[in-house]
């Protein structure tokens, strides 16, 4: 069984890990096949994925700062309770319905892609953190106050550590939504990015190129999950034990 004593049991048996490895082997084999088709295509694929990934990371960083900052500032206050229905309404607005607004404000630019993705990523993080603060036990709040956790000290030494598991969980959900937003907006009208690369490969009937692109995305997601998110999930789970 592949997990630590405080680990999230994502891979309950070695078979699960081997299943993932096999699932990734086929796309990676296609990547090798792609290398035989031309070095230029390889470079274009890697460049496109790097560009989309950089947009995603920047959008996530912006969303994380705004969502966590806003949540720890208004969470548990009357203002937070007043604004919660508005946030719920805004998060249910279909993101792609707002694309004309973003085009009007920013045009088809990197800024537009990043801001658009950030508006999709921010909601899971915000709501998970607000919920964590709302559900905090009364004795914890009282103890924090007794030990002088007020003002900025309360935010940095109590609310943010308290919200750590929620930040990680919200980030996982937000990143998945962010991938959809970035690739979707690229497909609609951007001149570059992995979404454009996949679209062009599909239109040209380049099956190997298409599946190699999808395989590389899966490989990147898998590596990031194993190297970053799984350890953070384990640490987050230990907070509640």
C-alpha atoms as a printed R data frame, in Angstrom:
    type eleno elety resid chain resno       x      y       z
1   ATOM     1    CA   UNK     A     1   0.000  0.000   0.000
2   ATOM     2    CA   UNK     A     2   1.615  3.220  -1.167
3   ATOM     3    CA   UNK     A     3   1.061  5.929   1.428
4   ATOM     4    CA   UNK     A     4   2.575  7.309   4.576
5   ATOM     5    CA   UNK     A     5   0.938  7.135   7.974
6   ATOM     6    CA   UNK     A     6  -0.750 10.437   7.262
7   ATOM     7    CA   UNK     A     7  -1.091  9.971   3.534
8   ATOM     8    CA   UNK     A     8  -4.100 10.422   1.338
9   ATOM     9    CA   UNK     A     9  -4.802  6.949  -0.025
10  ATOM    10    CA   UNK     A    10  -4.839  7.840  -3.691
11  ATOM    11    CA   UNK     A    11  -2.879  4.758  -4.696
12  ATOM    12    CA   UNK     A    12  -4.292  2.028  -2.474
13  ATOM    13    CA   UNK     A    13  -2.358 -0.765  -4.193
14  ATOM    14    CA   UNK     A    14   0.733 -0.981  -6.355
15  ATOM    15    CA   UNK     A    15  -1.604 -2.004  -9.159
16  ATOM    16    CA   UNK     A    16  -3.030  1.535  -9.153
17  ATOM    17    CA   UNK     A    17   0.400  3.057  -9.651
18  ATOM    18    CA   UNK     A    18   1.248  0.567 -12.407
19  ATOM    19    CA   UNK     A    19  -2.063  1.383 -14.076
20  ATOM    20    CA   UNK     A    20  -1.065  5.035 -14.205
21  ATOM    21    CA   UNK     A    21   2.385  4.173 -15.544
22  ATOM    22    CA   UNK     A    22   0.876  2.024 -18.303
23  ATOM    23    CA   UNK     A    23  -1.652  4.726 -19.144
24  ATOM    24    CA   UNK     A    24   1.204  7.174 -19.558
25  ATOM    25    CA   UNK     A    25   3.425  4.760 -21.489
26  ATOM    26    CA   UNK     A    26   1.248  4.768 -24.595
27  ATOM    27    CA   UNK     A    27   1.242  8.574 -24.978
28  ATOM    28    CA   UNK     A    28   4.974  8.682 -24.269
29  ATOM    29    CA   UNK     A    29   5.520  6.014 -26.911
30  ATOM    30    CA   UNK     A    30   3.655  8.300 -29.283
31  ATOM    31    CA   UNK     A    31   6.016 11.057 -28.253
32  ATOM    32    CA   UNK     A    32   8.900  8.867 -29.413
33  ATOM    33    CA   UNK     A    33   7.050  8.285 -32.675
34  ATOM    34    CA   UNK     A    34   6.538 12.007 -32.929
35  ATOM    35    CA   UNK     A    35  10.275 12.520 -32.677
36  ATOM    36    CA   UNK     A    36  10.664 10.523 -35.873
37  ATOM    37    CA   UNK     A    37   8.234 12.852 -37.627
38  ATOM    38    CA   UNK     A    38  10.342 15.956 -37.104
39  ATOM    39    CA   UNK     A    39  12.243 17.883 -34.454
40  ATOM    40    CA   UNK     A    40  10.313 21.058 -35.298
41  ATOM    41    CA   UNK     A    41   7.057 19.439 -34.182
42  ATOM    42    CA   UNK     A    42   8.644 18.389 -30.896
43  ATOM    43    CA   UNK     A    43   9.847 21.913 -30.244
44  ATOM    44    CA   UNK     A    44   6.442 23.367 -31.123
45  ATOM    45    CA   UNK     A    45   4.704 20.916 -28.782
46  ATOM    46    CA   UNK     A    46   6.996 21.642 -25.840
47  ATOM    47    CA   UNK     A    47   6.880 25.392 -26.446
48  ATOM    48    CA   UNK     A    48   3.078 25.372 -26.652
49  ATOM    49    CA   UNK     A    49   2.727 23.371 -23.436
50  ATOM    50    CA   UNK     A    50   5.230 25.589 -21.615
51  ATOM    51    CA   UNK     A    51   3.324 28.698 -22.687
52  ATOM    52    CA   UNK     A    52  -0.027 27.330 -21.527
53  ATOM    53    CA   UNK     A    53   1.489 26.094 -18.267
54  ATOM    54    CA   UNK     A    54   3.036 29.494 -17.557
55  ATOM    55    CA   UNK     A    55  -0.380 31.107 -18.094
56  ATOM    56    CA   UNK     A    56  -1.928 28.599 -15.696
57  ATOM    57    CA   UNK     A    57   0.696 29.134 -12.982
58  ATOM    58    CA   UNK     A    58   0.385 32.909 -13.164
59  ATOM    59    CA   UNK     A    59  -3.420 32.704 -13.030
60  ATOM    60    CA   UNK     A    60  -3.230 30.326 -10.059
61  ATOM    61    CA   UNK     A    61  -0.813 32.595  -8.186
62  ATOM    62    CA   UNK     A    62  -3.110 35.594  -8.660
63  ATOM    63    CA   UNK     A    63  -6.174 33.580  -7.622
64  ATOM    64    CA   UNK     A    64  -4.435 32.143  -4.563
65  ATOM    65    CA   UNK     A    65  -3.361 35.535  -3.230
66  ATOM    66    CA   UNK     A    66  -6.755 37.169  -3.838
67  ATOM    67    CA   UNK     A    67  -8.888 34.255  -2.609
68  ATOM    68    CA   UNK     A    68  -6.912 33.515   0.547
69  ATOM    69    CA   UNK     A    69  -6.394 37.195   1.333
70  ATOM    70    CA   UNK     A    70 -10.067 37.956   0.912
71  ATOM    71    CA   UNK     A    71 -11.231 34.882   2.822
72  ATOM    72    CA   UNK     A    72  -9.032 35.405   5.880
73  ATOM    73    CA   UNK     A    73  -9.980 39.096   5.943
74  ATOM    74    CA   UNK     A    74 -13.777 38.741   5.810
75  ATOM    75    CA   UNK     A    75 -14.242 35.111   6.883
76  ATOM    76    CA   UNK     A    76 -16.373 34.878  10.010
77  ATOM    77    CA   UNK     A    77 -17.426 38.537   9.804
78  ATOM    78    CA   UNK     A    78 -20.828 40.069   9.082
79  ATOM    79    CA   UNK     A    79 -19.457 41.429   5.811
80  ATOM    80    CA   UNK     A    80 -18.466 37.917   4.777
81  ATOM    81    CA   UNK     A    81 -21.906 36.562   5.592
82  ATOM    82    CA   UNK     A    82 -23.475 39.431   3.630
83  ATOM    83    CA   UNK     A    83 -21.304 38.864   0.549
84  ATOM    84    CA   UNK     A    84 -21.542 35.065   0.518
85  ATOM    85    CA   UNK     A    85 -24.765 34.903  -1.568
86  ATOM    86    CA   UNK     A    86 -23.195 37.287  -4.088
87  ATOM    87    CA   UNK     A    87 -20.089 35.093  -4.347
88  ATOM    88    CA   UNK     A    88 -22.296 32.043  -4.838
89  ATOM    89    CA   UNK     A    89 -24.129 33.814  -7.649
90  ATOM    90    CA   UNK     A    90 -20.905 34.892  -9.354
91  ATOM    91    CA   UNK     A    91 -19.300 31.454  -9.198
92  ATOM    92    CA   UNK     A    92 -22.331 29.967 -10.966
93  ATOM    93    CA   UNK     A    93 -22.050 32.319 -13.938
94  ATOM    94    CA   UNK     A    94 -20.679 30.202 -16.850
95  ATOM    95    CA   UNK     A    95 -17.098 31.359 -17.354
96  ATOM    96    CA   UNK     A    96 -17.195 31.123 -21.130
97  ATOM    97    CA   UNK     A    97 -20.279 33.342 -21.220
98  ATOM    98    CA   UNK     A    98 -18.032 36.167 -20.029
99  ATOM    99    CA   UNK     A    99 -15.456 35.758 -22.795
100 ATOM   100    CA   UNK     A   100 -16.827 38.711 -24.844
101 ATOM   101    CA   UNK     A   101 -16.334 40.925 -21.779
102 ATOM   102    CA   UNK     A   102 -12.726 39.831 -21.385
103 ATOM   103    CA   UNK     A   103 -12.081 40.310 -25.103
104 ATOM   104    CA   UNK     A   104 -13.526 43.817 -24.891
105 ATOM   105    CA   UNK     A   105 -11.327 44.672 -21.906
106 ATOM   106    CA   UNK     A   106  -8.048 42.984 -22.863
107 ATOM   107    CA   UNK     A   107  -8.299 41.705 -26.447
108 ATOM   108    CA   UNK     A   108  -6.773 38.328 -27.343
109 ATOM   109    CA   UNK     A   109  -3.668 38.787 -25.197
110 ATOM   110    CA   UNK     A   110  -1.785 36.836 -22.547
111 ATOM   111    CA   UNK     A   111  -3.303 39.160 -19.970
112 ATOM   112    CA   UNK     A   112  -6.776 38.168 -21.121
113 ATOM   113    CA   UNK     A   113  -5.975 34.437 -20.864
114 ATOM   114    CA   UNK     A   114  -4.479 34.796 -17.394
115 ATOM   115    CA   UNK     A   115  -7.311 36.967 -16.029
116 ATOM   116    CA   UNK     A   116  -9.943 34.679 -17.540
117 ATOM   117    CA   UNK     A   117  -8.361 31.594 -15.971
118 ATOM   118    CA   UNK     A   118  -7.903 33.390 -12.650
119 ATOM   119    CA   UNK     A   119 -11.622 34.185 -12.473
120 ATOM   120    CA   UNK     A   120 -12.324 30.469 -12.822
121 ATOM   121    CA   UNK     A   121  -9.667 29.269 -10.356
122 ATOM   122    CA   UNK     A   122 -10.462 31.722  -7.590
123 ATOM   123    CA   UNK     A   123 -13.878 30.363  -6.566
124 ATOM   124    CA   UNK     A   124 -12.939 26.877  -5.304
125 ATOM   125    CA   UNK     A   125 -10.108 28.308  -3.212
126 ATOM   126    CA   UNK     A   126 -12.269 31.106  -1.820
127 ATOM   127    CA   UNK     A   127 -15.184 28.876  -0.843
128 ATOM   128    CA   UNK     A   128 -13.036 26.116   0.670
129 ATOM   129    CA   UNK     A   129 -11.172 28.630   2.838
130 ATOM   130    CA   UNK     A   130 -14.348 30.475   3.857
131 ATOM   131    CA   UNK     A   131 -15.914 27.158   4.816
132 ATOM   132    CA   UNK     A   132 -12.856 26.163   6.868
133 ATOM   133    CA   UNK     A   133 -12.966 29.445   8.787
134 ATOM   134    CA   UNK     A   134 -16.726 29.130   9.302
135 ATOM   135    CA   UNK     A   135 -16.384 25.598  10.697
136 ATOM   136    CA   UNK     A   136 -13.482 26.430  13.024
137 ATOM   137    CA   UNK     A   137 -14.232 25.335  16.572
138 ATOM   138    CA   UNK     A   138 -15.174 28.107  18.964
139 ATOM   139    CA   UNK     A   139 -12.490 27.088  21.457
140 ATOM   140    CA   UNK     A   140  -9.800 27.526  18.809
141 ATOM   141    CA   UNK     A   141 -11.003 31.046  18.070
142 ATOM   142    CA   UNK     A   142 -11.079 31.865  21.771
143 ATOM   143    CA   UNK     A   143  -7.616 30.394  22.344
144 ATOM   144    CA   UNK     A   144  -6.197 32.417  19.464
145 ATOM   145    CA   UNK     A   145  -7.638 35.587  20.934
146 ATOM   146    CA   UNK     A   146  -6.393 34.777  24.436
147 ATOM   147    CA   UNK     A   147  -2.855 34.246  23.166
148 ATOM   148    CA   UNK     A   148  -2.853 37.616  21.431
149 ATOM   149    CA   UNK     A   149  -3.676 36.566  17.858
150 ATOM   150    CA   UNK     A   150  -5.301 39.801  16.712
151 ATOM   151    CA   UNK     A   151  -4.994 41.887  13.563
152 ATOM   152    CA   UNK     A   152  -2.281 40.685  11.197
153 ATOM   153    CA   UNK     A   153  -1.030 38.198  13.774
154 ATOM   154    CA   UNK     A   154  -4.419 36.486  13.736
155 ATOM   155    CA   UNK     A   155  -4.270 36.175   9.948
156 ATOM   156    CA   UNK     A   156  -0.708 34.891   9.677
157 ATOM   157    CA   UNK     A   157  -0.487 32.743  12.820
158 ATOM   158    CA   UNK     A   158  -4.037 31.433  13.111
159 ATOM   159    CA   UNK     A   159  -6.313 31.800  10.086
160 ATOM   160    CA   UNK     A   160  -3.845 30.827   7.346
161 ATOM   161    CA   UNK     A   161  -2.507 27.741   9.215
162 ATOM   162    CA   UNK     A   162  -6.113 26.832  10.073
163 ATOM   163    CA   UNK     A   163  -7.055 27.117   6.390
164 ATOM   164    CA   UNK     A   164  -4.061 25.190   5.044
165 ATOM   165    CA   UNK     A   165  -5.978 21.958   4.250
166 ATOM   166    CA   UNK     A   166  -8.730 24.003   2.594
167 ATOM   167    CA   UNK     A   167  -6.162 25.948   0.564
168 ATOM   168    CA   UNK     A   168  -4.643 22.730  -0.761
169 ATOM   169    CA   UNK     A   169  -7.996 21.122  -1.572
170 ATOM   170    CA   UNK     A   170  -9.310 24.296  -3.180
171 ATOM   171    CA   UNK     A   171  -6.103 24.644  -5.162
172 ATOM   172    CA   UNK     A   172  -6.436 21.119  -6.559
173 ATOM   173    CA   UNK     A   173  -9.965 21.837  -7.742
174 ATOM   174    CA   UNK     A   174  -8.974 25.264  -8.999
175 ATOM   175    CA   UNK     A   175  -6.002 23.990 -11.006
176 ATOM   176    CA   UNK     A   176  -8.177 21.448 -12.812
177 ATOM   177    CA   UNK     A   177 -10.680 24.189 -13.639
178 ATOM   178    CA   UNK     A   178  -7.791 26.402 -14.702
179 ATOM   179    CA   UNK     A   179  -6.501 23.836 -17.203
180 ATOM   180    CA   UNK     A   180  -9.945 23.733 -18.803
181 ATOM   181    CA   UNK     A   181 -10.119 27.521 -18.924
182 ATOM   182    CA   UNK     A   182  -6.659 27.968 -20.434
183 ATOM   183    CA   UNK     A   183  -7.004 25.275 -23.081
184 ATOM   184    CA   UNK     A   184 -10.567 26.327 -23.867
185 ATOM   185    CA   UNK     A   185  -9.706 29.986 -24.386
186 ATOM   186    CA   UNK     A   186  -6.729 29.034 -26.550
187 ATOM   187    CA   UNK     A   187  -8.877 26.842 -28.769
188 ATOM   188    CA   UNK     A   188 -11.433 29.615 -29.257
189 ATOM   189    CA   UNK     A   189  -9.142 32.209 -30.720
190 ATOM   190    CA   UNK     A   190  -5.546 32.379 -29.522
191 ATOM   191    CA   UNK     A   191  -2.586 32.122 -31.910
192 ATOM   192    CA   UNK     A   192  -0.512 29.941 -29.590
193 ATOM   193    CA   UNK     A   193  -0.639 27.537 -26.668
194 ATOM   194    CA   UNK     A   194  -1.294 23.826 -26.251
195 ATOM   195    CA   UNK     A   195  -4.991 24.285 -27.047
196 ATOM   196    CA   UNK     A   196  -4.101 25.729 -30.445
197 ATOM   197    CA   UNK     A   197  -1.539 22.977 -31.022
198 ATOM   198    CA   UNK     A   198  -4.092 20.231 -30.342
199 ATOM   199    CA   UNK     A   199  -6.723 21.916 -32.494
200 ATOM   200    CA   UNK     A   200  -4.389 22.258 -35.453
201 ATOM   201    CA   UNK     A   201  -3.232 18.654 -35.117
202 ATOM   202    CA   UNK     A   202  -6.861 17.482 -35.130
203 ATOM   203    CA   UNK     A   203  -7.771 19.615 -38.140
204 ATOM   204    CA   UNK     A   204  -4.788 18.289 -40.095
205 ATOM   205    CA   UNK     A   205  -5.578 14.686 -39.187
206 ATOM   206    CA   UNK     A   206  -2.222 14.244 -37.428
207 ATOM   207    CA   UNK     A   207  -3.317 11.524 -35.022
208 ATOM   208    CA   UNK     A   208   0.128 10.800 -33.585
209 ATOM   209    CA   UNK     A   209   0.791 14.486 -32.961
210 ATOM   210    CA   UNK     A   210  -2.614 14.927 -31.313
211 ATOM   211    CA   UNK     A   211  -2.221 11.994 -28.939
212 ATOM   212    CA   UNK     A   212   1.363 12.951 -28.176
213 ATOM   213    CA   UNK     A   213   0.147 16.377 -27.100
214 ATOM   214    CA   UNK     A   214  -2.565 14.890 -24.895
215 ATOM   215    CA   UNK     A   215  -0.069 12.396 -23.494
216 ATOM   216    CA   UNK     A   216   2.385 15.124 -22.585
217 ATOM   217    CA   UNK     A   217  -0.331 17.040 -20.723
218 ATOM   218    CA   UNK     A   218  -1.238 13.876 -18.787
219 ATOM   219    CA   UNK     A   219   2.410 13.255 -17.998
220 ATOM   220    CA   UNK     A   220   2.892 16.818 -16.715
221 ATOM   221    CA   UNK     A   221  -0.237 16.610 -14.561
222 ATOM   222    CA   UNK     A   222   0.835 13.234 -13.148
223 ATOM   223    CA   UNK     A   223   4.344 14.432 -12.280
224 ATOM   224    CA   UNK     A   224   3.045 17.584 -10.592
225 ATOM   225    CA   UNK     A   225   0.450 15.595  -8.634
226 ATOM   226    CA   UNK     A   226   3.025 13.094  -7.405
227 ATOM   227    CA   UNK     A   227   5.788 15.607  -6.722
228 ATOM   228    CA   UNK     A   228   3.769 18.481  -5.242
229 ATOM   229    CA   UNK     A   229   0.096 17.862  -4.527
230 ATOM   230    CA   UNK     A   230   0.300 14.377  -2.984
231 ATOM   231    CA   UNK     A   231   2.865 15.453  -0.339
232 ATOM   232    CA   UNK     A   232   0.847 18.594   0.379
233 ATOM   233    CA   UNK     A   233  -2.340 16.544   0.732
234 ATOM   234    CA   UNK     A   234  -0.582 14.258   3.198
235 ATOM   235    CA   UNK     A   235   0.568 17.226   5.223
236 ATOM   236    CA   UNK     A   236  -2.890 18.790   5.055
237 ATOM   237    CA   UNK     A   237  -4.535 15.606   6.295
238 ATOM   238    CA   UNK     A   238  -2.154 15.521   9.272
239 ATOM   239    CA   UNK     A   239  -3.620 18.857  10.378
240 ATOM   240    CA   UNK     A   240  -6.852 17.114  11.271
241 ATOM   241    CA   UNK     A   241  -5.279 14.233  13.149
